[in-house]
């Protein structure tokens, strides 16, 4: 007898079924507004449960990752270099996103009806922390003191108040500081605390996994409700984001390939050896599903030492969140363009900095949880995160695997910057072989 539940679970997590559900939501919103209103509580419940899980995962995962990073610093000579490469990687990803997003103002015009439709969602959301002019471009928001806003929006006076109010950025700041403090304690003393935090992360991660099976139904409700308010024009406008996302992913792929060439002497070989990891990334949309194949490719096919690869591959996948960072910076530029908000140089720096922070906040997250972290970038710019979340969810079955593709490919390239150049690596390996042969002959 064929087991039914695994098949049902596979269907519910399928990108095609999620796209189908998004289409059902669009049809309900356009042609059956009463039915869309009737099922709207499903979407509200889905978002409430998702929001409930985000901050505990954020606090636990980031604290544990930072603590492990500091602990490993005592054991591995590559950690200091990893930190430098990490900063380079996420800065490159954020900069590519901002650069690609700036092309939108040159190549793409925004229909005023699209702006009005999206603005209506914000106006009707009754969210106290959303302030945006609906029928005219944003003005003067960027004139506030940058560093004053940065400090006020980032440092919590009370962590429990920040958790209660749902301030992701303040919780992120606390998590980094808390993780650094844990990492400064000896491993024996901090072991039980780290284990508890890991258990918290795993428990809420399990809730997110269960919630992902309900994603198609949540999307039908959310999309149907918002299409009723937004209309088809706004959805078409969001589809215009996809080509720019593809350009951004391609540019980051080129940067990573150049790094591969500098460190290994070949464009083709590293990409050929990592092709299985790339297929898995695009097929599953899960970075950690690519972990084993990436380790095998870097260790057995590109020749790096096993103990180095076993440490650096999972650590880089977890900490160096280049794919989400690229996505956040590019999506923020798109939202600003959609609302006809001018982005001066200081605001571009804001997008780069907060995209890096939001990318770091996605460690251990996936799917809708990652999309929700865009509020970390949009809030300092006074752009509407609530309205954009649902619209980005519609196209996420396409963009999610692309995020993972960028993360995996760039992470493997950055690892080659941390480890010795391939020529030096091969020279050391050949020297070791000569020494072994000499020993045998003697």
CSV table of C-alpha atoms in Angstrom, one decimal:
chain,number,residue,atom,x,y,z
A,1,UNK,CA,0.0,0.0,0.0
A,2,UNK,CA,1.4,3.4,-1.0
A,3,UNK,CA,1.8,5.8,2.0
A,4,UNK,CA,-0.4,8.8,1.5
A,5,UNK,CA,1.0,11.3,4.0
A,6,UNK,CA,4.5,11.6,2.5
A,7,UNK,CA,2.9,12.3,-0.9
A,8,UNK,CA,0.6,14.9,0.6
A,9,UNK,CA,3.5,16.6,2.4
A,10,UNK,CA,5.6,16.7,-0.7
A,11,UNK,CA,2.7,18.2,-2.7
A,12,UNK,CA,2.1,20.9,0.0
A,13,UNK,CA,5.8,21.9,0.0
A,14,UNK,CA,6.1,21.8,-3.8
A,15,UNK,CA,6.9,25.2,-5.4
A,16,UNK,CA,4.4,24.4,-8.2
A,17,UNK,CA,1.6,23.9,-5.7
A,18,UNK,CA,2.5,27.1,-4.0
A,19,UNK,CA,2.4,28.9,-7.3
A,20,UNK,CA,-1.0,27.3,-8.0
A,21,UNK,CA,-2.3,28.4,-4.6
A,22,UNK,CA,-1.1,32.0,-5.4
A,23,UNK,CA,-3.0,31.8,-8.7
A,24,UNK,CA,-6.1,30.6,-6.8
A,25,UNK,CA,-5.8,33.5,-4.4
A,26,UNK,CA,-5.5,36.0,-7.4
A,27,UNK,CA,-8.7,34.5,-9.0
A,28,UNK,CA,-10.6,34.6,-5.7
A,29,UNK,CA,-9.6,38.2,-5.1
A,30,UNK,CA,-10.4,39.4,-8.7
A,31,UNK,CA,-13.7,37.5,-9.2
A,32,UNK,CA,-15.0,36.3,-5.8
A,33,UNK,CA,-14.5,39.1,-3.3
A,34,UNK,CA,-17.1,37.9,-0.9
A,35,UNK,CA,-15.5,34.5,-0.7
A,36,UNK,CA,-12.1,36.2,-0.3
A,37,UNK,CA,-13.5,38.1,2.7
A,38,UNK,CA,-14.9,35.0,4.2
A,39,UNK,CA,-11.6,33.1,4.3
A,40,UNK,CA,-9.5,36.2,5.3
A,41,UNK,CA,-9.2,35.0,9.0
A,42,UNK,CA,-7.1,32.0,7.8
A,43,UNK,CA,-4.4,34.4,6.5
A,44,UNK,CA,-4.5,36.5,9.6
A,45,UNK,CA,-4.1,33.5,11.8
A,46,UNK,CA,-1.2,32.2,9.6
A,47,UNK,CA,0.7,35.5,9.9
A,48,UNK,CA,0.1,35.7,13.7
A,49,UNK,CA,1.6,32.3,14.2
A,50,UNK,CA,4.5,33.0,11.9
A,51,UNK,CA,5.2,36.3,13.7
A,52,UNK,CA,5.1,34.5,17.0
A,53,UNK,CA,7.9,32.3,16.0
A,54,UNK,CA,10.2,34.8,14.3
A,55,UNK,CA,11.7,36.6,17.3
A,56,UNK,CA,12.5,33.5,19.4
A,57,UNK,CA,14.3,32.0,16.4
A,58,UNK,CA,16.1,35.2,15.8
A,59,UNK,CA,17.3,35.6,19.4
A,60,UNK,CA,18.3,31.9,19.8
A,61,UNK,CA,19.9,31.3,16.4
A,62,UNK,CA,22.0,34.5,16.2
A,63,UNK,CA,23.2,34.2,19.8
A,64,UNK,CA,24.3,30.6,19.3
A,65,UNK,CA,26.0,31.3,16.0
A,66,UNK,CA,28.0,34.3,17.4
A,67,UNK,CA,29.0,32.3,20.5
A,68,UNK,CA,30.2,29.3,18.4
A,69,UNK,CA,32.1,31.7,16.1
A,70,UNK,CA,34.0,33.2,19.1
A,71,UNK,CA,34.6,29.7,20.6
A,72,UNK,CA,35.9,28.4,17.3
A,73,UNK,CA,38.2,31.4,17.1
A,74,UNK,CA,40.4,29.7,19.7
A,75,UNK,CA,40.5,26.5,17.8
A,76,UNK,CA,40.9,27.5,14.1
A,77,UNK,CA,43.4,29.7,12.4
A,78,UNK,CA,40.9,30.5,9.7
A,79,UNK,CA,38.3,32.4,11.9
A,80,UNK,CA,39.9,35.8,11.8
A,81,UNK,CA,40.2,35.6,8.0
A,82,UNK,CA,36.6,34.3,7.9
A,83,UNK,CA,35.4,37.5,9.6
A,84,UNK,CA,37.1,39.7,7.0
A,85,UNK,CA,35.9,37.6,4.1
A,86,UNK,CA,32.4,37.5,5.7
A,87,UNK,CA,32.3,41.4,5.7
A,88,UNK,CA,33.5,41.5,2.1
A,89,UNK,CA,30.9,38.9,1.0
A,90,UNK,CA,27.9,40.6,2.5
A,91,UNK,CA,29.0,44.0,1.5
A,92,UNK,CA,29.5,42.8,-2.1
A,93,UNK,CA,26.0,41.2,-2.1
A,94,UNK,CA,24.3,44.3,-0.7
A,95,UNK,CA,26.1,46.6,-3.1
A,96,UNK,CA,25.2,44.5,-6.1
A,97,UNK,CA,21.6,44.6,-4.9
A,98,UNK,CA,21.6,48.4,-4.6
A,99,UNK,CA,23.3,48.8,-7.9
A,100,UNK,CA,20.9,46.5,-9.7
A,101,UNK,CA,17.9,48.1,-8.0
A,102,UNK,CA,19.1,51.6,-9.1
A,103,UNK,CA,18.6,50.4,-12.7
A,104,UNK,CA,14.9,50.3,-12.1
A,105,UNK,CA,14.4,54.1,-12.1
A,106,UNK,CA,16.1,54.2,-15.6
A,107,UNK,CA,14.3,51.2,-17.2
A,108,UNK,CA,10.9,50.9,-15.5
A,109,UNK,CA,8.1,53.4,-15.1
A,110,UNK,CA,5.6,53.1,-12.2
A,111,UNK,CA,1.9,53.5,-13.0
A,112,UNK,CA,0.2,55.8,-10.5
A,113,UNK,CA,-2.7,53.3,-10.1
A,114,UNK,CA,-0.2,50.7,-8.8
A,115,UNK,CA,1.0,53.2,-6.2
A,116,UNK,CA,-2.5,54.0,-5.1
A,117,UNK,CA,-3.5,50.4,-5.0
A,118,UNK,CA,-0.5,49.4,-2.8
A,119,UNK,CA,-1.1,52.5,-0.6
A,120,UNK,CA,-4.6,51.4,0.1
A,121,UNK,CA,-3.4,48.2,1.8
A,122,UNK,CA,-1.2,50.4,4.1
A,123,UNK,CA,-4.1,52.8,4.7
A,124,UNK,CA,-6.5,50.0,5.6
A,125,UNK,CA,-4.0,48.0,7.7
A,126,UNK,CA,-4.5,50.2,10.7
A,127,UNK,CA,-0.9,49.7,11.7
A,128,UNK,CA,0.4,52.4,14.0
A,129,UNK,CA,4.0,52.1,12.9
A,130,UNK,CA,3.3,52.6,9.2
A,131,UNK,CA,3.3,56.2,8.0
A,132,UNK,CA,3.3,56.7,4.2
A,133,UNK,CA,1.7,59.2,1.9
A,134,UNK,CA,-0.6,57.1,-0.4
A,135,UNK,CA,-1.3,59.4,-3.3
A,136,UNK,CA,2.0,61.3,-3.6
A,137,UNK,CA,5.7,60.5,-3.4
A,138,UNK,CA,7.5,60.2,-0.1
A,139,UNK,CA,9.0,63.5,1.1
A,140,UNK,CA,11.5,64.5,3.7
A,141,UNK,CA,11.7,61.2,5.4
A,142,UNK,CA,15.4,60.9,4.5
A,143,UNK,CA,16.2,64.3,6.2
A,144,UNK,CA,16.3,62.9,9.7
A,145,UNK,CA,19.7,62.4,11.3
A,146,UNK,CA,20.9,59.1,10.1
A,147,UNK,CA,22.9,58.0,13.2
A,148,UNK,CA,20.2,59.2,15.6
A,149,UNK,CA,17.7,57.1,13.8
A,150,UNK,CA,20.1,54.2,13.6
A,151,UNK,CA,20.7,54.1,17.4
A,152,UNK,CA,17.1,54.7,18.3
A,153,UNK,CA,15.8,51.9,16.0
A,154,UNK,CA,18.6,49.5,16.9
A,155,UNK,CA,19.4,49.6,20.7
A,156,UNK,CA,16.6,48.4,23.0
A,157,UNK,CA,16.0,50.0,26.4
A,158,UNK,CA,14.3,46.8,27.5
A,159,UNK,CA,14.7,43.5,25.7
A,160,UNK,CA,11.4,42.2,26.9
A,161,UNK,CA,9.7,45.3,25.7
A,162,UNK,CA,11.4,44.8,22.3
A,163,UNK,CA,10.2,41.2,22.2
A,164,UNK,CA,6.7,42.3,23.2
A,165,UNK,CA,6.5,45.0,20.5
A,166,UNK,CA,8.0,42.8,17.8
A,167,UNK,CA,11.0,44.9,17.1
A,168,UNK,CA,13.2,42.6,15.0
A,169,UNK,CA,16.2,45.0,14.8
A,170,UNK,CA,16.4,45.6,18.5
A,171,UNK,CA,16.2,41.9,19.2
A,172,UNK,CA,18.9,41.3,16.6
A,173,UNK,CA,21.2,43.8,18.3
A,174,UNK,CA,20.6,42.2,21.7
A,175,UNK,CA,21.2,38.7,20.2
A,176,UNK,CA,24.6,39.8,18.8
A,177,UNK,CA,25.6,41.3,22.1
A,178,UNK,CA,24.3,38.4,24.1
A,179,UNK,CA,26.0,35.8,21.8
A,180,UNK,CA,29.3,37.7,22.1
A,181,UNK,CA,29.0,37.6,25.9
A,182,UNK,CA,28.3,33.9,25.8
A,183,UNK,CA,31.2,33.3,23.5
A,184,UNK,CA,33.5,35.0,26.0
A,185,UNK,CA,32.6,32.5,28.6
A,186,UNK,CA,34.5,29.2,28.7
A,187,UNK,CA,32.9,26.4,26.7
A,188,UNK,CA,32.2,24.2,29.7
A,189,UNK,CA,30.3,26.9,31.5
A,190,UNK,CA,28.3,28.1,28.5
A,191,UNK,CA,27.5,24.6,27.1
A,192,UNK,CA,24.2,24.2,28.9
A,193,UNK,CA,23.0,27.7,27.9
A,194,UNK,CA,23.9,27.1,24.3
A,195,UNK,CA,22.2,23.7,24.3
A,196,UNK,CA,19.0,25.4,25.7
A,197,UNK,CA,19.1,28.1,23.1
A,198,UNK,CA,19.6,25.5,20.3
A,199,UNK,CA,16.6,23.6,21.7
A,200,UNK,CA,14.5,26.8,21.6
A,201,UNK,CA,15.6,27.4,18.0
A,202,UNK,CA,14.9,23.8,17.0
A,203,UNK,CA,11.5,23.8,18.7
A,204,UNK,CA,10.3,27.0,17.0
A,205,UNK,CA,11.9,25.8,13.8
A,206,UNK,CA,9.7,22.7,14.0
A,207,UNK,CA,6.7,24.9,14.4
A,208,UNK,CA,7.8,26.8,11.2
A,209,UNK,CA,8.2,23.5,9.4
A,210,UNK,CA,4.6,22.6,10.4
A,211,UNK,CA,3.5,26.0,9.3
A,212,UNK,CA,5.1,25.6,5.9
A,213,UNK,CA,2.6,22.8,5.1
A,214,UNK,CA,-0.2,25.4,5.6
A,215,UNK,CA,1.6,28.0,3.4
A,216,UNK,CA,-0.5,27.3,0.3
A,217,UNK,CA,-3.8,27.9,2.3
A,218,UNK,CA,-2.4,30.9,4.0
A,219,UNK,CA,-1.3,32.4,0.7
A,220,UNK,CA,-4.7,31.8,-0.8
A,221,UNK,CA,-6.4,33.7,2.0
A,222,UNK,CA,-3.8,36.5,2.1
A,223,UNK,CA,-3.5,37.0,-1.6
A,224,UNK,CA,-7.2,36.8,-2.2
A,225,UNK,CA,-7.8,39.4,0.5
A,226,UNK,CA,-5.2,41.8,-0.8
A,227,UNK,CA,-6.0,41.3,-4.5
A,228,UNK,CA,-9.5,42.5,-3.6
A,229,UNK,CA,-8.0,45.7,-2.4
A,230,UNK,CA,-5.0,46.0,-4.7
A,231,UNK,CA,-6.1,44.7,-8.1
A,232,UNK,CA,-4.2,43.0,-10.8
A,233,UNK,CA,-2.0,46.1,-11.7
A,234,UNK,CA,-0.1,45.9,-8.4
A,235,UNK,CA,0.6,42.2,-8.9
A,236,UNK,CA,1.8,42.8,-12.4
A,237,UNK,CA,4.1,45.5,-11.0
A,238,UNK,CA,5.6,43.0,-8.5
A,239,UNK,CA,6.3,40.6,-11.4
A,240,UNK,CA,8.5,43.3,-12.8
A,241,UNK,CA,10.8,42.6,-9.8
A,242,UNK,CA,11.8,39.2,-11.1
A,243,UNK,CA,14.0,40.2,-14.1
A,244,UNK,CA,16.0,42.5,-11.8
A,245,UNK,CA,16.4,39.8,-9.2
A,246,UNK,CA,17.7,37.5,-11.9
A,247,UNK,CA,20.2,40.2,-13.0
A,248,UNK,CA,21.3,40.7,-9.4
A,249,UNK,CA,21.8,36.9,-8.9
A,250,UNK,CA,23.8,36.8,-12.2
A,251,UNK,CA,26.1,39.7,-11.2
A,252,UNK,CA,26.8,38.0,-7.9
A,253,UNK,CA,27.4,34.8,-9.7
A,254,UNK,CA,30.0,36.6,-11.9
A,255,UNK,CA,31.7,38.0,-8.8
A,256,UNK,CA,31.9,34.6,-7.2
A,257,UNK,CA,33.2,33.0,-10.4
A,258,UNK,CA,36.0,35.7,-10.6
A,259,UNK,CA,36.9,34.7,-7.0
A,260,UNK,CA,37.0,31.1,-8.0
A,261,UNK,CA,39.3,31.9,-11.0
A,262,UNK,CA,41.7,34.0,-8.8
A,263,UNK,CA,41.9,31.3,-6.2
A,264,UNK,CA,41.8,28.1,-8.3
A,265,UNK,CA,42.9,29.2,-11.7
A,266,UNK,CA,39.8,28.2,-13.5
A,267,UNK,CA,36.3,29.5,-14.2
A,268,UNK,CA,34.9,26.1,-15.4
A,269,UNK,CA,36.2,23.5,-12.9
A,270,UNK,CA,34.8,24.9,-9.6
A,271,UNK,CA,31.4,25.6,-11.2
A,272,UNK,CA,31.4,22.1,-12.8
A,273,UNK,CA,32.3,20.4,-9.5
A,274,UNK,CA,29.6,22.4,-7.7
A,275,UNK,CA,26.8,21.7,-10.3
A,276,UNK,CA,25.1,19.2,-8.1
A,277,UNK,CA,24.9,21.6,-5.2
A,278,UNK,CA,23.5,24.2,-7.6
A,279,UNK,CA,20.8,21.8,-8.8
A,280,UNK,CA,19.8,21.0,-5.2
A,281,UNK,CA,19.7,24.7,-4.4
A,282,UNK,CA,17.4,25.5,-7.3
A,283,UNK,CA,15.3,22.4,-6.7
A,284,UNK,CA,14.8,22.5,-3.0
A,285,UNK,CA,15.3,26.2,-2.1
A,286,UNK,CA,17.1,24.9,1.1
A,287,UNK,CA,20.7,25.9,1.7
A,288,UNK,CA,21.4,23.1,4.2
A,289,UNK,CA,20.1,20.5,1.7
A,290,UNK,CA,23.2,21.5,-0.3
A,291,UNK,CA,25.6,21.1,2.6
A,292,UNK,CA,26.8,17.6,2.0
A,293,UNK,CA,27.2,17.9,-1.7
A,294,UNK,CA,29.1,21.2,-1.3
A,295,UNK,CA,31.4,19.6,1.3
A,296,UNK,CA,32.1,16.7,-1.1
A,297,UNK,CA,32.8,19.0,-4.0
A,298,UNK,CA,35.1,21.3,-2.0
A,299,UNK,CA,36.9,18.4,-0.3
A,300,UNK,CA,37.1,15.5,-2.7
A,301,UNK,CA,36.9,17.3,-6.1
A,302,UNK,CA,38.6,20.6,-5.4
A,303,UNK,CA,41.1,19.1,-3.0
A,304,UNK,CA,40.7,21.2,0.2
A,305,UNK,CA,41.5,19.6,3.6
A,306,UNK,CA,38.6,17.7,5.2
A,307,UNK,CA,38.9,19.4,8.6
A,308,UNK,CA,38.9,22.9,7.1
A,309,UNK,CA,35.9,22.1,4.9
A,310,UNK,CA,34.0,20.5,7.7
A,311,UNK,CA,34.3,23.6,9.8
A,312,UNK,CA,34.0,26.3,7.1
A,313,UNK,CA,31.2,25.1,4.9
A,314,UNK,CA,28.4,24.9,7.6
A,315,UNK,CA,29.8,28.0,9.3
A,316,UNK,CA,29.8,30.1,6.1
A,317,UNK,CA,26.3,28.8,5.1
A,318,UNK,CA,25.0,29.9,8.5
A,319,UNK,CA,26.7,33.3,9.0
A,320,UNK,CA,27.6,34.6,5.5
A,321,UNK,CA,24.0,35.2,4.3
A,322,UNK,CA,24.9,36.7,0.9
A,323,UNK,CA,21.7,35.5,-0.9
A,324,UNK,CA,19.2,37.0,1.5
A,325,UNK,CA,21.4,40.2,1.8
A,326,UNK,CA,21.2,40.6,-2.0
A,327,UNK,CA,17.5,40.0,-2.0
A,328,UNK,CA,16.8,42.5,0.8
A,329,UNK,CA,18.8,45.3,-0.8
A,330,UNK,CA,17.3,44.7,-4.2
A,331,UNK,CA,13.7,44.3,-2.9
A,332,UNK,CA,14.0,47.5,-0.8
A,333,UNK,CA,15.2,49.5,-3.9
A,334,UNK,CA,12.2,48.0,-5.8
A,335,UNK,CA,9.7,49.0,-3.1
A,336,UNK,CA,11.2,52.6,-3.0
A,337,UNK,CA,10.9,52.7,-6.8
A,338,UNK,CA,7.3,51.4,-6.6
A,339,UNK,CA,6.4,54.2,-4.2
A,340,UNK,CA,8.4,56.8,-6.1
A,341,UNK,CA,10.7,57.4,-3.1
A,342,UNK,CA,14.0,59.1,-4.1
A,343,UNK,CA,17.0,57.2,-2.7
A,344,UNK,CA,19.9,59.5,-2.0
A,345,UNK,CA,23.4,58.3,-1.2
A,346,UNK,CA,22.9,58.3,2.5
A,347,UNK,CA,19.7,56.1,2.1
A,348,UNK,CA,21.7,53.7,-0.1
A,349,UNK,CA,24.2,53.3,2.8
A,350,UNK,CA,21.2,52.7,5.1
A,351,UNK,CA,19.9,50.0,2.7
A,352,UNK,CA,23.4,48.3,2.6
A,353,UNK,CA,23.8,48.3,6.4
A,354,UNK,CA,20.4,47.2,7.3
A,355,UNK,CA,20.3,44.6,4.5
A,356,UNK,CA,23.4,43.0,6.0
A,357,UNK,CA,21.7,43.0,9.4
A,358,UNK,CA,18.5,41.5,8.0
A,359,UNK,CA,20.5,38.9,6.1
A,360,UNK,CA,22.3,37.9,9.3
A,361,UNK,CA,18.8,37.7,11.0
A,362,UNK,CA,17.8,35.0,8.5
A,363,UNK,CA,20.3,32.5,9.9
A,364,UNK,CA,18.4,29.3,10.4
A,365,UNK,CA,15.2,30.7,8.7
A,366,UNK,CA,13.5,29.9,5.4
A,367,UNK,CA,10.6,30.8,3.2
A,368,UNK,CA,8.1,33.2,4.6
A,369,UNK,CA,10.3,33.9,7.7
A,370,UNK,CA,13.1,35.2,5.5
A,371,UNK,CA,10.7,37.5,3.6
A,372,UNK,CA,9.3,38.9,6.9
A,373,UNK,CA,12.9,40.1,7.8
A,374,UNK,CA,12.7,42.8,5.1
A,375,UNK,CA,10.9,44.9,7.7
A,376,UNK,CA,14.4,45.4,9.3
A,377,UNK,CA,15.4,47.3,6.1
A,378,UNK,CA,12.1,49.0,5.2
A,379,UNK,CA,11.2,50.4,8.6
A,380,UNK,CA,14.2,52.8,8.9
A,381,UNK,CA,13.2,54.2,5.5
A,382,UNK,CA,9.5,54.5,6.5
A,383,UNK,CA,8.4,52.1,3.7
A,384,UNK,CA,5.4,49.7,4.3
A,385,UNK,CA,6.6,46.2,5.2
A,386,UNK,CA,3.1,44.7,5.8
A,387,UNK,CA,1.8,45.4,2.3
A,388,UNK,CA,4.9,44.2,0.6
A,389,UNK,CA,5.2,40.9,2.6
A,390,UNK,CA,2.2,39.3,0.8
A,391,UNK,CA,3.2,40.6,-2.6
A,392,UNK,CA,6.7,39.3,-2.2
A,393,UNK,CA,5.3,35.9,-1.1
A,394,UNK,CA,3.5,35.6,-4.4
A,395,UNK,CA,6.7,35.5,-6.3
A,396,UNK,CA,8.9,33.8,-3.6
A,397,UNK,CA,8.5,30.3,-5.2
A,398,UNK,CA,10.6,31.8,-8.0
A,399,UNK,CA,13.0,33.9,-6.0
A,400,UNK,CA,13.5,31.6,-3.0
A,401,UNK,CA,15.6,29.1,-4.9
A,402,UNK,CA,17.5,31.9,-6.5
A,403,UNK,CA,18.4,33.3,-3.0
A,404,UNK,CA,19.7,29.9,-2.0
A,405,UNK,CA,21.6,29.5,-5.3
A,406,UNK,CA,23.4,32.8,-4.6
A,407,UNK,CA,24.1,31.9,-0.9
A,408,UNK,CA,25.6,28.5,-1.8
A,409,UNK,CA,27.7,29.5,-4.8
A,410,UNK,CA,29.0,32.7,-3.1
A,411,UNK,CA,29.8,30.9,0.2
A,412,UNK,CA,31.9,28.3,-1.6
A,413,UNK,CA,33.7,31.0,-3.4
A,414,UNK,CA,34.4,32.9,-0.2
A,415,UNK,CA,35.8,29.7,1.4
A,416,UNK,CA,38.5,29.7,-1.3
A,417,UNK,CA,39.5,33.2,-0.1
A,418,UNK,CA,39.9,31.9,3.5
A,419,UNK,CA,41.9,28.8,2.5
A,420,UNK,CA,45.2,28.7,0.7
A,421,UNK,CA,45.3,29.3,-3.1
A,422,UNK,CA,44.7,26.2,-5.1
A,423,UNK,CA,48.3,26.3,-6.5
A,424,UNK,CA,49.7,26.4,-3.0
A,425,UNK,CA,47.4,23.7,-1.9
A,426,UNK,CA,48.4,21.4,-4.8
A,427,UNK,CA,52.1,22.1,-4.2
A,428,UNK,CA,51.7,21.2,-0.5
A,429,UNK,CA,49.8,18.0,-1.4
A,430,UNK,CA,52.5,17.0,-4.0
A,431,UNK,CA,55.2,17.7,-1.4
A,432,UNK,CA,53.5,15.5,1.1
A,433,UNK,CA,53.2,12.7,-1.5
A,434,UNK,CA,57.0,13.0,-2.3
A,435,UNK,CA,57.8,12.8,1.4
A,436,UNK,CA,55.6,9.7,1.8
A,437,UNK,CA,57.3,8.0,-1.3
A,438,UNK,CA,60.8,8.9,0.1
A,439,UNK,CA,59.8,7.4,3.4
A,440,UNK,CA,58.5,4.2,1.8
A,441,UNK,CA,61.7,3.9,-0.4
A,442,UNK,CA,63.9,4.2,2.7
